[in-house]
CSV table of C-alpha atoms in Angstrom, one decimal:
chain,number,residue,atom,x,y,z
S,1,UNK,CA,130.4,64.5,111.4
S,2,UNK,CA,128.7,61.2,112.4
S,3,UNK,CA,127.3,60.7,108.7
S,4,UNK,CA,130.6,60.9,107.7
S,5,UNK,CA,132.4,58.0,109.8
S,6,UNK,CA,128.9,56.2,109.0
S,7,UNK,CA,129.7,56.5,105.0
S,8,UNK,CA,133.1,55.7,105.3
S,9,UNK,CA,132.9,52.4,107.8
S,10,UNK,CA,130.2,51.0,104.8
S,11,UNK,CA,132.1,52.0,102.1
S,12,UNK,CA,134.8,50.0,103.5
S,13,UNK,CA,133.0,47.0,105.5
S,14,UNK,CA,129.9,46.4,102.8
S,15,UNK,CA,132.6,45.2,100.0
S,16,UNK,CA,134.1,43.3,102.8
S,17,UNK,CA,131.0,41.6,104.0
S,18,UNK,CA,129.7,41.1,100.0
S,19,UNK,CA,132.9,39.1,99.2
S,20,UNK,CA,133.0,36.9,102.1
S,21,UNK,CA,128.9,36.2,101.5
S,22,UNK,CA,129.7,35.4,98.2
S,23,UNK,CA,132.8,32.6,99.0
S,24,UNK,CA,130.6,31.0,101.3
S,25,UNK,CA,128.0,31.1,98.5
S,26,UNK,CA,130.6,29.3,96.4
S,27,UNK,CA,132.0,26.7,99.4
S,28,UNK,CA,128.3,25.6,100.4
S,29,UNK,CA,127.5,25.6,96.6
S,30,UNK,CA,130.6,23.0,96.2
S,31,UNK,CA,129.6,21.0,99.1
S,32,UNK,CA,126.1,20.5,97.7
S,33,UNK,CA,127.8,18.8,94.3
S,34,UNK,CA,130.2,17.0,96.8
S,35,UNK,CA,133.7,18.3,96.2
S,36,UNK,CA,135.5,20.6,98.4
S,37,UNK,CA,135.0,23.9,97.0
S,38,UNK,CA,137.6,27.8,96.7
S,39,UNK,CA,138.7,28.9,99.6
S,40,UNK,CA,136.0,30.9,101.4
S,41,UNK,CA,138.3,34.5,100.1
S,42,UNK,CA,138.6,33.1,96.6
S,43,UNK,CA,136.5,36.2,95.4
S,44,UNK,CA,138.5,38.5,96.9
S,45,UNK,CA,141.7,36.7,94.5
S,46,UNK,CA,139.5,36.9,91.9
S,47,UNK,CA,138.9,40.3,92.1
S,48,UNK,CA,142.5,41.5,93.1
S,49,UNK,CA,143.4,39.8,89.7
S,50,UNK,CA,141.2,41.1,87.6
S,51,UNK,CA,142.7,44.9,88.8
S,52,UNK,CA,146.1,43.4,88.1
S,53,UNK,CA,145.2,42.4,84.2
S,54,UNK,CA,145.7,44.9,81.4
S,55,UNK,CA,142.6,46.9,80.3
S,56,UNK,CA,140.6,46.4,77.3
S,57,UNK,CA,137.9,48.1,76.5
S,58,UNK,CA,135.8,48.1,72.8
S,59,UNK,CA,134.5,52.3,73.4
S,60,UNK,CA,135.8,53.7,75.9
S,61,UNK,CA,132.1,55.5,77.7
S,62,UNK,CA,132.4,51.5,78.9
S,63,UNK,CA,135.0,52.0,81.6
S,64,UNK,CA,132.4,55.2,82.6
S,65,UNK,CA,129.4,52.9,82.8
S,66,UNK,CA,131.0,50.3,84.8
S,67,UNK,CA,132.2,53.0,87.2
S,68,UNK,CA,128.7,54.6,87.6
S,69,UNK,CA,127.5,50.9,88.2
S,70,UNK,CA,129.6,50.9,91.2
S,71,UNK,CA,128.9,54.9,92.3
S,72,UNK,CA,125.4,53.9,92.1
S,73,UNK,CA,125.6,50.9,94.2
S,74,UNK,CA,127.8,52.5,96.9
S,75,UNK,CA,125.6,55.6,97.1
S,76,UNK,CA,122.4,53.4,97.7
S,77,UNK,CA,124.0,51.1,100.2
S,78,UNK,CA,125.1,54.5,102.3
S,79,UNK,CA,121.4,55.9,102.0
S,80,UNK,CA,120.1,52.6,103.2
S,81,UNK,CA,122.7,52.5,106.9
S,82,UNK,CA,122.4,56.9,106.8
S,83,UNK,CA,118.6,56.1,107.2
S,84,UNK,CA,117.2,57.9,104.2
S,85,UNK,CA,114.3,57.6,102.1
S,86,UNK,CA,113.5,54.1,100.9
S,87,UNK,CA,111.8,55.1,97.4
S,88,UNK,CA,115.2,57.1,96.1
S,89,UNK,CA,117.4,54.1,96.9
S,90,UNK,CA,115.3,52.0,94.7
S,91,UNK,CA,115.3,54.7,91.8
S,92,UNK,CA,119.3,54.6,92.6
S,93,UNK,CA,119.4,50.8,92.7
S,94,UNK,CA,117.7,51.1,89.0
S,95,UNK,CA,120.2,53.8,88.1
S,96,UNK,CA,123.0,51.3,88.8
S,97,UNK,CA,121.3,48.8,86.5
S,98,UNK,CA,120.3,51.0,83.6
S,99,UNK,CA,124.3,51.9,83.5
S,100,UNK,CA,125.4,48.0,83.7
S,101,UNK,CA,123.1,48.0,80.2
S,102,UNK,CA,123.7,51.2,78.8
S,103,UNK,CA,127.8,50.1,79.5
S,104,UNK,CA,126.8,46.8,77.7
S,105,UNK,CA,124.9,48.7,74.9
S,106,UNK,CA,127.7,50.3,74.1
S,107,UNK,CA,129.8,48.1,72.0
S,108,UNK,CA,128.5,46.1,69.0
S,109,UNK,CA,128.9,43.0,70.3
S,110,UNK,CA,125.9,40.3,69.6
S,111,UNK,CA,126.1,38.0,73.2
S,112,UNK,CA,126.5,41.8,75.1
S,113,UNK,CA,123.6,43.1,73.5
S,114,UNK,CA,121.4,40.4,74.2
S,115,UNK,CA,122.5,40.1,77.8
S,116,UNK,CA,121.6,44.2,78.2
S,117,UNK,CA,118.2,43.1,76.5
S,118,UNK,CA,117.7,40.3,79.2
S,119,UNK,CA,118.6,42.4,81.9
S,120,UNK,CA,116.1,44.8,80.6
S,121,UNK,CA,113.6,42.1,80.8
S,122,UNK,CA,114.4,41.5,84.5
S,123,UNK,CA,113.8,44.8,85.5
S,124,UNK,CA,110.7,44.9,83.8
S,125,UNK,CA,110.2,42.0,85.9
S,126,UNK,CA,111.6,42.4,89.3
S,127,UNK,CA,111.2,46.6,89.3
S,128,UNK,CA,106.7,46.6,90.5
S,129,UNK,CA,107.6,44.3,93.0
S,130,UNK,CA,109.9,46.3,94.6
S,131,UNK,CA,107.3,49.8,94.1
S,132,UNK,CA,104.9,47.0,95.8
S,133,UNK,CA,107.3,46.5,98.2
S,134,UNK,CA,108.0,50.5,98.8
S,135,UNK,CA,104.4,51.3,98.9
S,136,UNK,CA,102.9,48.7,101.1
S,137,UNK,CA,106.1,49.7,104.0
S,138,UNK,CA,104.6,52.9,103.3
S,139,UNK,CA,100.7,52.2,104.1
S,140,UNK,CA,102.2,50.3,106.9
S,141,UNK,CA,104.4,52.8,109.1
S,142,UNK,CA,103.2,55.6,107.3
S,143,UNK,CA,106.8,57.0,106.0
S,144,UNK,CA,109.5,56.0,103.2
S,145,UNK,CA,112.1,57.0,105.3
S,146,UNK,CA,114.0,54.3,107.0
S,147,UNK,CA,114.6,55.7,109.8
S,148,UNK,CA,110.8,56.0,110.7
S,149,UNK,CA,110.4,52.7,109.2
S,150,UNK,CA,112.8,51.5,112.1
S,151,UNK,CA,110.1,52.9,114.8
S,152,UNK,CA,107.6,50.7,113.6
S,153,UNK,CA,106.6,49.4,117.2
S,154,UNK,CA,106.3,45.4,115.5
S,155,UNK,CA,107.8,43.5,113.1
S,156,UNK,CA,107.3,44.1,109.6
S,157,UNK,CA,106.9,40.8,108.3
S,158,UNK,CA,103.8,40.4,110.7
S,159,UNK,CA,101.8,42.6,108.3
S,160,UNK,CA,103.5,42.0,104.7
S,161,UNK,CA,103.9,38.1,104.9
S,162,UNK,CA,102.9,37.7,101.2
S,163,UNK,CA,105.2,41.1,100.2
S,164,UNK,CA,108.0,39.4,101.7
S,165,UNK,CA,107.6,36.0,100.0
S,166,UNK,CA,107.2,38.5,96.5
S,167,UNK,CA,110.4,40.2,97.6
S,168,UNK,CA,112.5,36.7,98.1
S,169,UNK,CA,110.9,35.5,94.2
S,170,UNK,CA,112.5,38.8,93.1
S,171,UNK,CA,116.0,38.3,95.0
S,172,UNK,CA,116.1,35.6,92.9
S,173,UNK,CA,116.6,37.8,89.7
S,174,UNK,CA,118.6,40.1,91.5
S,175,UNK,CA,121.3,38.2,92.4
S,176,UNK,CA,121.3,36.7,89.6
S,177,UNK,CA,120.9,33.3,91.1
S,178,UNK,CA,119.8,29.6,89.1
S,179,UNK,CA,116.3,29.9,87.7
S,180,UNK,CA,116.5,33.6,86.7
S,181,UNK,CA,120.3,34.1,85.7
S,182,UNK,CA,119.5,34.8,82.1
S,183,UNK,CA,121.3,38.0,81.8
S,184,UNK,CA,124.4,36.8,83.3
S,185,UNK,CA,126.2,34.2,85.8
S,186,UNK,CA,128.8,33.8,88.0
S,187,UNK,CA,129.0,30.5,87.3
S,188,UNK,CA,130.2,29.0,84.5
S,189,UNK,CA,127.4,28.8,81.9
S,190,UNK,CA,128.3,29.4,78.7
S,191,UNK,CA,125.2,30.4,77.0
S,192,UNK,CA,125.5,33.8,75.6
S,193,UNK,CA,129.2,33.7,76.3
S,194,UNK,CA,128.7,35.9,79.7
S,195,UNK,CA,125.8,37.9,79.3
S,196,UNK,CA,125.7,41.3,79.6
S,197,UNK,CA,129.6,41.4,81.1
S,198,UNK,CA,130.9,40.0,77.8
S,199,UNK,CA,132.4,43.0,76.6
S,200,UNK,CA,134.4,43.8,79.8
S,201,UNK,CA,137.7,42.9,81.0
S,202,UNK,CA,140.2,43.0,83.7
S,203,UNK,CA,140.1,46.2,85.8
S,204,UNK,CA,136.9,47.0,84.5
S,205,UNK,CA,134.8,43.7,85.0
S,206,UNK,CA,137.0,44.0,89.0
S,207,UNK,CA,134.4,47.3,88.4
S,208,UNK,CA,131.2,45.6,87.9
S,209,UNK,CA,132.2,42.7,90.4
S,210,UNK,CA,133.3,45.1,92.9
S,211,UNK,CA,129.6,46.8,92.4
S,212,UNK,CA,127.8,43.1,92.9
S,213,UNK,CA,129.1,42.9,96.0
S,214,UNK,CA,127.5,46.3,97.4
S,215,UNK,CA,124.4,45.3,95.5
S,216,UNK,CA,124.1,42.4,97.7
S,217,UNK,CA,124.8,43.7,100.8
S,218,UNK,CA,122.5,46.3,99.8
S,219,UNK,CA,119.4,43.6,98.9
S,220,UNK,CA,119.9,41.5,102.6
S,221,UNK,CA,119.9,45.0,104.2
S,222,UNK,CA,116.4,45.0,102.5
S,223,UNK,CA,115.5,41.7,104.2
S,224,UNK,CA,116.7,42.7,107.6
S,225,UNK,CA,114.4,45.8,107.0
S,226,UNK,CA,111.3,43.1,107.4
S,227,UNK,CA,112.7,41.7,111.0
S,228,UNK,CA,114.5,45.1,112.2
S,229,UNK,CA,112.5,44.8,116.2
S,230,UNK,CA,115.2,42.3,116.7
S,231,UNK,CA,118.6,41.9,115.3
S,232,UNK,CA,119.2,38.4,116.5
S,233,UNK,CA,115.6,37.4,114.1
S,234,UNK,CA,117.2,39.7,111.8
S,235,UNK,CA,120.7,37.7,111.1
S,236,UNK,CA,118.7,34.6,111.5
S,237,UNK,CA,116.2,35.7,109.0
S,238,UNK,CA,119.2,37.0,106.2
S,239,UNK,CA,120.8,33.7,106.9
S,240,UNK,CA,118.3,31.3,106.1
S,241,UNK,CA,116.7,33.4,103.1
S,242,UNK,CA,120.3,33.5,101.6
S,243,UNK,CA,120.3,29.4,102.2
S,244,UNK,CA,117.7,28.8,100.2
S,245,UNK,CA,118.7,31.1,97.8
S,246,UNK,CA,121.9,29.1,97.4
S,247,UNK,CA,119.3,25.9,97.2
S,248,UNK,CA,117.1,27.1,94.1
S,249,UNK,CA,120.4,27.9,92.6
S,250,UNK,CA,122.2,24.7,93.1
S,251,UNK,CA,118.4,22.4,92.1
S,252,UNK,CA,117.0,24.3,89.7
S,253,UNK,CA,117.5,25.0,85.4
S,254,UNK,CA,117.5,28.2,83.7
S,255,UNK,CA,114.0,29.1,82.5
S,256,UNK,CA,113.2,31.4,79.3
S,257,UNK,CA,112.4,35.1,79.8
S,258,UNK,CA,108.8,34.6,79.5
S,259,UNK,CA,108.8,31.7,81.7
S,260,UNK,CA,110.1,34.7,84.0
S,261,UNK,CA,108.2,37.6,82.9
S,262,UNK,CA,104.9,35.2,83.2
S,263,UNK,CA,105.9,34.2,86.6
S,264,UNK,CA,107.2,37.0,88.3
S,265,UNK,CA,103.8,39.4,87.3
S,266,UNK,CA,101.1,37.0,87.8
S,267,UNK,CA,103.0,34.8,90.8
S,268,UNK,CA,105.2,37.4,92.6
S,269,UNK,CA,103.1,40.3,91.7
S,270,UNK,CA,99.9,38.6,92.6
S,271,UNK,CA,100.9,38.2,96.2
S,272,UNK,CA,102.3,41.6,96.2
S,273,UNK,CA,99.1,42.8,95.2
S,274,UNK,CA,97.2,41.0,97.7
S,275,UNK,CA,99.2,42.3,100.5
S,276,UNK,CA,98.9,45.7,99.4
S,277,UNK,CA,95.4,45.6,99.5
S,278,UNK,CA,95.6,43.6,102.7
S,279,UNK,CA,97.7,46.1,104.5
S,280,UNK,CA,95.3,49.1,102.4
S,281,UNK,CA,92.1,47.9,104.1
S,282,UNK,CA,93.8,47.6,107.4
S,283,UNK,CA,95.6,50.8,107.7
S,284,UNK,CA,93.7,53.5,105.5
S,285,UNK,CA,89.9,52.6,105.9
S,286,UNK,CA,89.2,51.1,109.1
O,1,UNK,CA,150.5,41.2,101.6
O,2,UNK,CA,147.7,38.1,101.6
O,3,UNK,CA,146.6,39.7,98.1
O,4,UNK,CA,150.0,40.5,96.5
O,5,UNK,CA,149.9,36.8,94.5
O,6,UNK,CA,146.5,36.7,93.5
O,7,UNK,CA,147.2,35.4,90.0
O,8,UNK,CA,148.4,32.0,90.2
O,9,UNK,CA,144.7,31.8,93.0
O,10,UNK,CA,142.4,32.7,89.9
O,11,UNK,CA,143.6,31.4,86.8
O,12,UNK,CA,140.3,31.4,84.9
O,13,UNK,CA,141.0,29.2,81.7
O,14,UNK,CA,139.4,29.4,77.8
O,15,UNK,CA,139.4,26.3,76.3
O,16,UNK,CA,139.6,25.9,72.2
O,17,UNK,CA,139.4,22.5,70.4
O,18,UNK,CA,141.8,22.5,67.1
O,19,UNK,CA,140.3,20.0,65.5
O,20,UNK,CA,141.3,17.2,68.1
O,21,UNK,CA,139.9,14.3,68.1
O,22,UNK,CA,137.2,13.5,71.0
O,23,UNK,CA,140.2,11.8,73.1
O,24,UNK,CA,142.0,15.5,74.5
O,25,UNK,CA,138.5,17.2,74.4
O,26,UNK,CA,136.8,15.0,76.3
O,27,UNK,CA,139.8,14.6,79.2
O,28,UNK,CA,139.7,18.5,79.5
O,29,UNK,CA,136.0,18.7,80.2
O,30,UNK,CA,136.2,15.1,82.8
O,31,UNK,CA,138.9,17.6,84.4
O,32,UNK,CA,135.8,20.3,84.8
O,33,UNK,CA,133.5,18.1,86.6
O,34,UNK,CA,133.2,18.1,90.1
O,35,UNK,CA,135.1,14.5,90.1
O,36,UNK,CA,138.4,16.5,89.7
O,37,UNK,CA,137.0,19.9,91.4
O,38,UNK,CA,139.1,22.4,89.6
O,39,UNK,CA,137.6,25.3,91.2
O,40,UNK,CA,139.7,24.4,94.6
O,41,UNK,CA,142.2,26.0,92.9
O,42,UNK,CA,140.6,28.7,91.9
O,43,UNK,CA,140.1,27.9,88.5
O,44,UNK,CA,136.6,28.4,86.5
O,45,UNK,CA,136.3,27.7,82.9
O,46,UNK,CA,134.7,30.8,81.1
O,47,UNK,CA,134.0,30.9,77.5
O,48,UNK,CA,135.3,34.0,77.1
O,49,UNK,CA,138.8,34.9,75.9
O,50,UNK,CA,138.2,38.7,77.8
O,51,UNK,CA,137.8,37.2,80.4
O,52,UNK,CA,140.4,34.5,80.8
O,53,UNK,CA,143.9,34.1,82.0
O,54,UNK,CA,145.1,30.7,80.3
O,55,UNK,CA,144.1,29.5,76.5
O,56,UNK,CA,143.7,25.2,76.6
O,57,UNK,CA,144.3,24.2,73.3
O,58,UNK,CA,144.1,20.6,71.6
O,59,UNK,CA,144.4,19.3,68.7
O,60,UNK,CA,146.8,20.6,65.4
O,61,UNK,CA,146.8,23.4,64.0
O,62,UNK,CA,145.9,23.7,60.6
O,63,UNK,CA,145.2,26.7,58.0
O,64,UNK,CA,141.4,26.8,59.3
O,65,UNK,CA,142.1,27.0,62.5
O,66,UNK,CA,145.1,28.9,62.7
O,67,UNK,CA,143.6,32.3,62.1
O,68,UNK,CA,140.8,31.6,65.3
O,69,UNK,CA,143.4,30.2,67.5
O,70,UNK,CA,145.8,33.4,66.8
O,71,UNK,CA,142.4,35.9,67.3
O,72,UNK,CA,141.3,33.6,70.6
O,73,UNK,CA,145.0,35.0,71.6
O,74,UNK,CA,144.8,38.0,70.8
O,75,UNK,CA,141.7,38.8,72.8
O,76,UNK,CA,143.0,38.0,75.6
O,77,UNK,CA,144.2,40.7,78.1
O,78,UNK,CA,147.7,40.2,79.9
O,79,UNK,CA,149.5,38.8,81.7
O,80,UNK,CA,148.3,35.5,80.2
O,81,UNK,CA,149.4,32.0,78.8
O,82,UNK,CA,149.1,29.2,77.0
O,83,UNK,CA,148.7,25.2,77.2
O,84,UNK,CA,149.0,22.4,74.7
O,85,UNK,CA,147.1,19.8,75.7
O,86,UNK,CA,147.9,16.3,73.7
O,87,UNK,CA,150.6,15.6,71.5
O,88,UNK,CA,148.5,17.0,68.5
O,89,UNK,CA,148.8,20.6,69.9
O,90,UNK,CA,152.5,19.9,71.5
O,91,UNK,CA,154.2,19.0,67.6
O,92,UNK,CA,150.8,18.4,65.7
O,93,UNK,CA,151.2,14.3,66.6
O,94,UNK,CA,150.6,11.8,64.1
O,95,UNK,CA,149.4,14.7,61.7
O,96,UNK,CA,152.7,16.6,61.9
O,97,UNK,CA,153.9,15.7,58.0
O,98,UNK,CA,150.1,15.8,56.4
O,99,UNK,CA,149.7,19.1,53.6
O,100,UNK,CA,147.2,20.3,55.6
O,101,UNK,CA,148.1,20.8,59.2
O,102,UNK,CA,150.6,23.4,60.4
O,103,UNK,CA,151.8,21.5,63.4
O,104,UNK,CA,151.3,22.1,66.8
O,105,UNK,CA,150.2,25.2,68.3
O,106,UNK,CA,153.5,26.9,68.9
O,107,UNK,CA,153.2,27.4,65.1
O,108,UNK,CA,150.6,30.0,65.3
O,109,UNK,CA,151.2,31.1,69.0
O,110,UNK,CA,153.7,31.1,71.9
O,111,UNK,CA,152.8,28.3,74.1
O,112,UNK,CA,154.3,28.0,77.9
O,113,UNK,CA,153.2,24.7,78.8
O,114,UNK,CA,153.3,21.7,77.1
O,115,UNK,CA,151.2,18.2,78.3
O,116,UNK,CA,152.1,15.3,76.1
O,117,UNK,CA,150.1,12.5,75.8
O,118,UNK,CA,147.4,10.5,73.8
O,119,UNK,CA,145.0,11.5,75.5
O,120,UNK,CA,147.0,12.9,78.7
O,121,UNK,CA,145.1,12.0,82.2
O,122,UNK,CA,142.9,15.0,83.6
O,123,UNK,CA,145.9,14.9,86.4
O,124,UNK,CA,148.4,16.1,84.1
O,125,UNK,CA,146.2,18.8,82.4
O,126,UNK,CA,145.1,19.9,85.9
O,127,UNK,CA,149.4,20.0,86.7
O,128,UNK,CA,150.2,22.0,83.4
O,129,UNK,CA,147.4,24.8,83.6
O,130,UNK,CA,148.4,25.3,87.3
O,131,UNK,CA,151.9,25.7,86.1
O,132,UNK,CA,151.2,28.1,83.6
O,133,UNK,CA,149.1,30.0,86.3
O,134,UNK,CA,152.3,29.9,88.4
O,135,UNK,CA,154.4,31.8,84.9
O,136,UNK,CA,151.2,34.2,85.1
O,137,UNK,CA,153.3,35.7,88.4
O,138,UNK,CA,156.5,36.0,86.1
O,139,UNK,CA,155.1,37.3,83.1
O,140,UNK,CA,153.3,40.4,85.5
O,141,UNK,CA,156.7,41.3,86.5
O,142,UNK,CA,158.0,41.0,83.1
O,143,UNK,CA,155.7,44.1,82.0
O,144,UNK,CA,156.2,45.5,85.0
O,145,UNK,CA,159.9,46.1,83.9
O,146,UNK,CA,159.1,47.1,80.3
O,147,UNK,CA,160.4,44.0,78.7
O,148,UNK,CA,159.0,42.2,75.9
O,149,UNK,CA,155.8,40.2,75.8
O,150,UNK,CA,155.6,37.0,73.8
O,151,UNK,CA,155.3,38.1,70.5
O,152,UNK,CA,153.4,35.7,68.8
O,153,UNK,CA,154.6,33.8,65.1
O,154,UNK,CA,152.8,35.2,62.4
């Protein structure tokens, strides 16, 4: 009966939390170029106005994939605050993904299909990392499940320093943020039209929006997994890591998919890698 | 209901170039800078007619163009509108008699907001595209009662 008032409070408060995130985003964005910036709920207009616009849809199994998006992305965040096993929410967090491209795949648009083959790209980037990430938690406390994770008696972060500076390289590409927005942007870059969401519109792009939200409520959950011991470092810790996510964004160009690919395995990977063997050596063999 | 009027909050604009000269072009895109800040009001230019509420158009219209301008249009998902920017796209200007050009953009499609000028000030463009973004309300209850839309002029 608990799990069930659980599920429903996040279904309801992550959307909540990921819209209001994401106005600030835009406000302290706007301040940075000096001008005064949306109103902190102006994704929340956006979104109510993209449900009031008529649908139109190229194939229709695209209305379907931007739903499953979203199912996917609610059903991860819920495993994450029910406690449940770290390893399937990633495989669920991939799920949601591979639907955003198969839902882009599906029409023959040129700018769509070449935003699905970026976003491919990214997950071929971004997805080790996170396996890294998965595994070395693992060697660590011994269990995927969060909710032994969460009895880990210090803070994460003390023994996956590097795994943690991997992780906030990959958030990068997640959120789809400056260097790394090569599949799409909610800004207003017009290269490749909009990426991978070309080919939706009105109610259905509310969808995927709606869907970005849980996603990033879902990925800071992930960073408050490293400072758990104490919720005050925790907040702190999301805050900050969000700021300078905001900051690469606002100084930084979009790079070329190799540039990424190149970056993200040998930089982000590397110190993935090290920690894993770090944290291998430390908790296996001696 | 905070969420009832959302419309007239987000009108995300397309913006197509009939063959104007650099003058309207190049006042709609000093209006996009952060000089002006458009995005106070909500508004974010996409390049993407799926995705957009109001069509910005400048310059005539001529037989080129007209066929884009009308499938621009027609991409667009309603409720949604249209502003001529200039006095090229408001009657088709000092090109209004020439063989070539059509006119202004109402020829081709139904326009709801006109800004004259030559060039007009990134003031006035910002004024029109937040009035059209104010008929954006109108037009939703329009379909709501089963009336009409704009047909546009073949």
């Amino acid at each position: 009966m608990k799990e069930i008032w659980i599920t429903l409070a996040t279904v309801i408060v992550a959307p909540l939390v990921g819209g209001v995130v994401t106005g600030i985003d835009r406000k302290i964005t706007a301040r940075m170029q000096n001008r005064f910036g949306p109103p902190i709920l102006q994704p929340f207009y956006d979104l109510f106005k993209l449900f009031s616009k008529e649908t139109i849809v190229v194939s229709n199994t695209q209305i379907l994939y931007a739903f499953l998006f979203l199912v996917f992305n609610i059903v991860a965040v819920v495993m994450f605050v029910l406690k449940m096993d770290l390893l399937l929410i990633l495989f669920i967090l991939a799920f949601a993904t591979t639907a955003l491209i198969l839902g882009a795949m599906a029409t023959n648009s040129p700018y769509s299909r070449i935003g699905a083959h970026r976003e491919l790209i990214s997950v071929l980037a971004y997805e080790p990392v996170l396996i890294a990430m998965t595994v070395a938690i693992y060697f660590v406390t011994g269990s995927f499940n969060i909710e032994d994770i969460l009895k880990h008696n210090s803070f994460l972060i003390l023994d996956l320093p590097f795994i943690f500076i991997a992780f906030s390289y990959v958030l990068t590409i997640k959120l789809r943020k400056s260097p790394f927005d090569l599949s799409t942007s909610h800004h207003g870059h017009q290269e490749l039209v909009k990426g991978i969401t070309t080919e939706f519109a009105g109610p259905v792009l509310g969808l995927i929006e709606l869907g970005h939200w849980y996603e990033l409520v879902l990925l800071l959950l992930f960073v408050w997994l490293f400072f758990a011991k104490n919720i005050f470092v925790a907040i702190a810790a999301i805050l900050i890591c969000y700021f300078l996510e905001i900051v690469i964004d606002n100084i930084s160009a979009r790079l070329t998919w190799k540039i990424m690919l190149q970056l993200t395995w040998s930089v982000a990977f590397g110190f993935a890698l090290v920690n894993l063997i770090w944290v291998y050596i430390k908790y296996r063999l001696l | 209901m905070l969420f009832r009027k959302t419309l007239k909050k987000s009108p995300w604009i397309v913006h197509y170039d009939c063959n104007s000269c650099n003058g309207c072009d190049i006042e709609i895109l000093a209006t996009l800078t952060p000089v002006y800040d458009v995005e106070r009001f909500g508004i974010i230019n996409v390049g993407n007619p799926k995705h957009a509420d109001i069509l910005v158009v400048s310059g005539s219209v001529n037989h080129r163009n007209a066929r884009v301008l009308k499938t621009i249009y027609d991409q667009m998902p309603h409720p949604k509108a249209v502003v001529a920017i200039g006095a090229c796209a408001c009657s088709g200007g000092i090109f209004k008699e020439c063989y070539n050009t059509l006119g202004g953009a109402d020829t081709v499609i139904p326009v709801d907001v006109y800004v004259p000028g030559c060039a007009p000030r990134p003031e006035a463009i910002m004024e029109g595209i937040l009035k059209a973004a104010q008929l954006l309300e109108e037009k939703k209850k329009n379909i709501k009662k089963g009336e009409i839309l704009n047909v546009a002029k073949s």
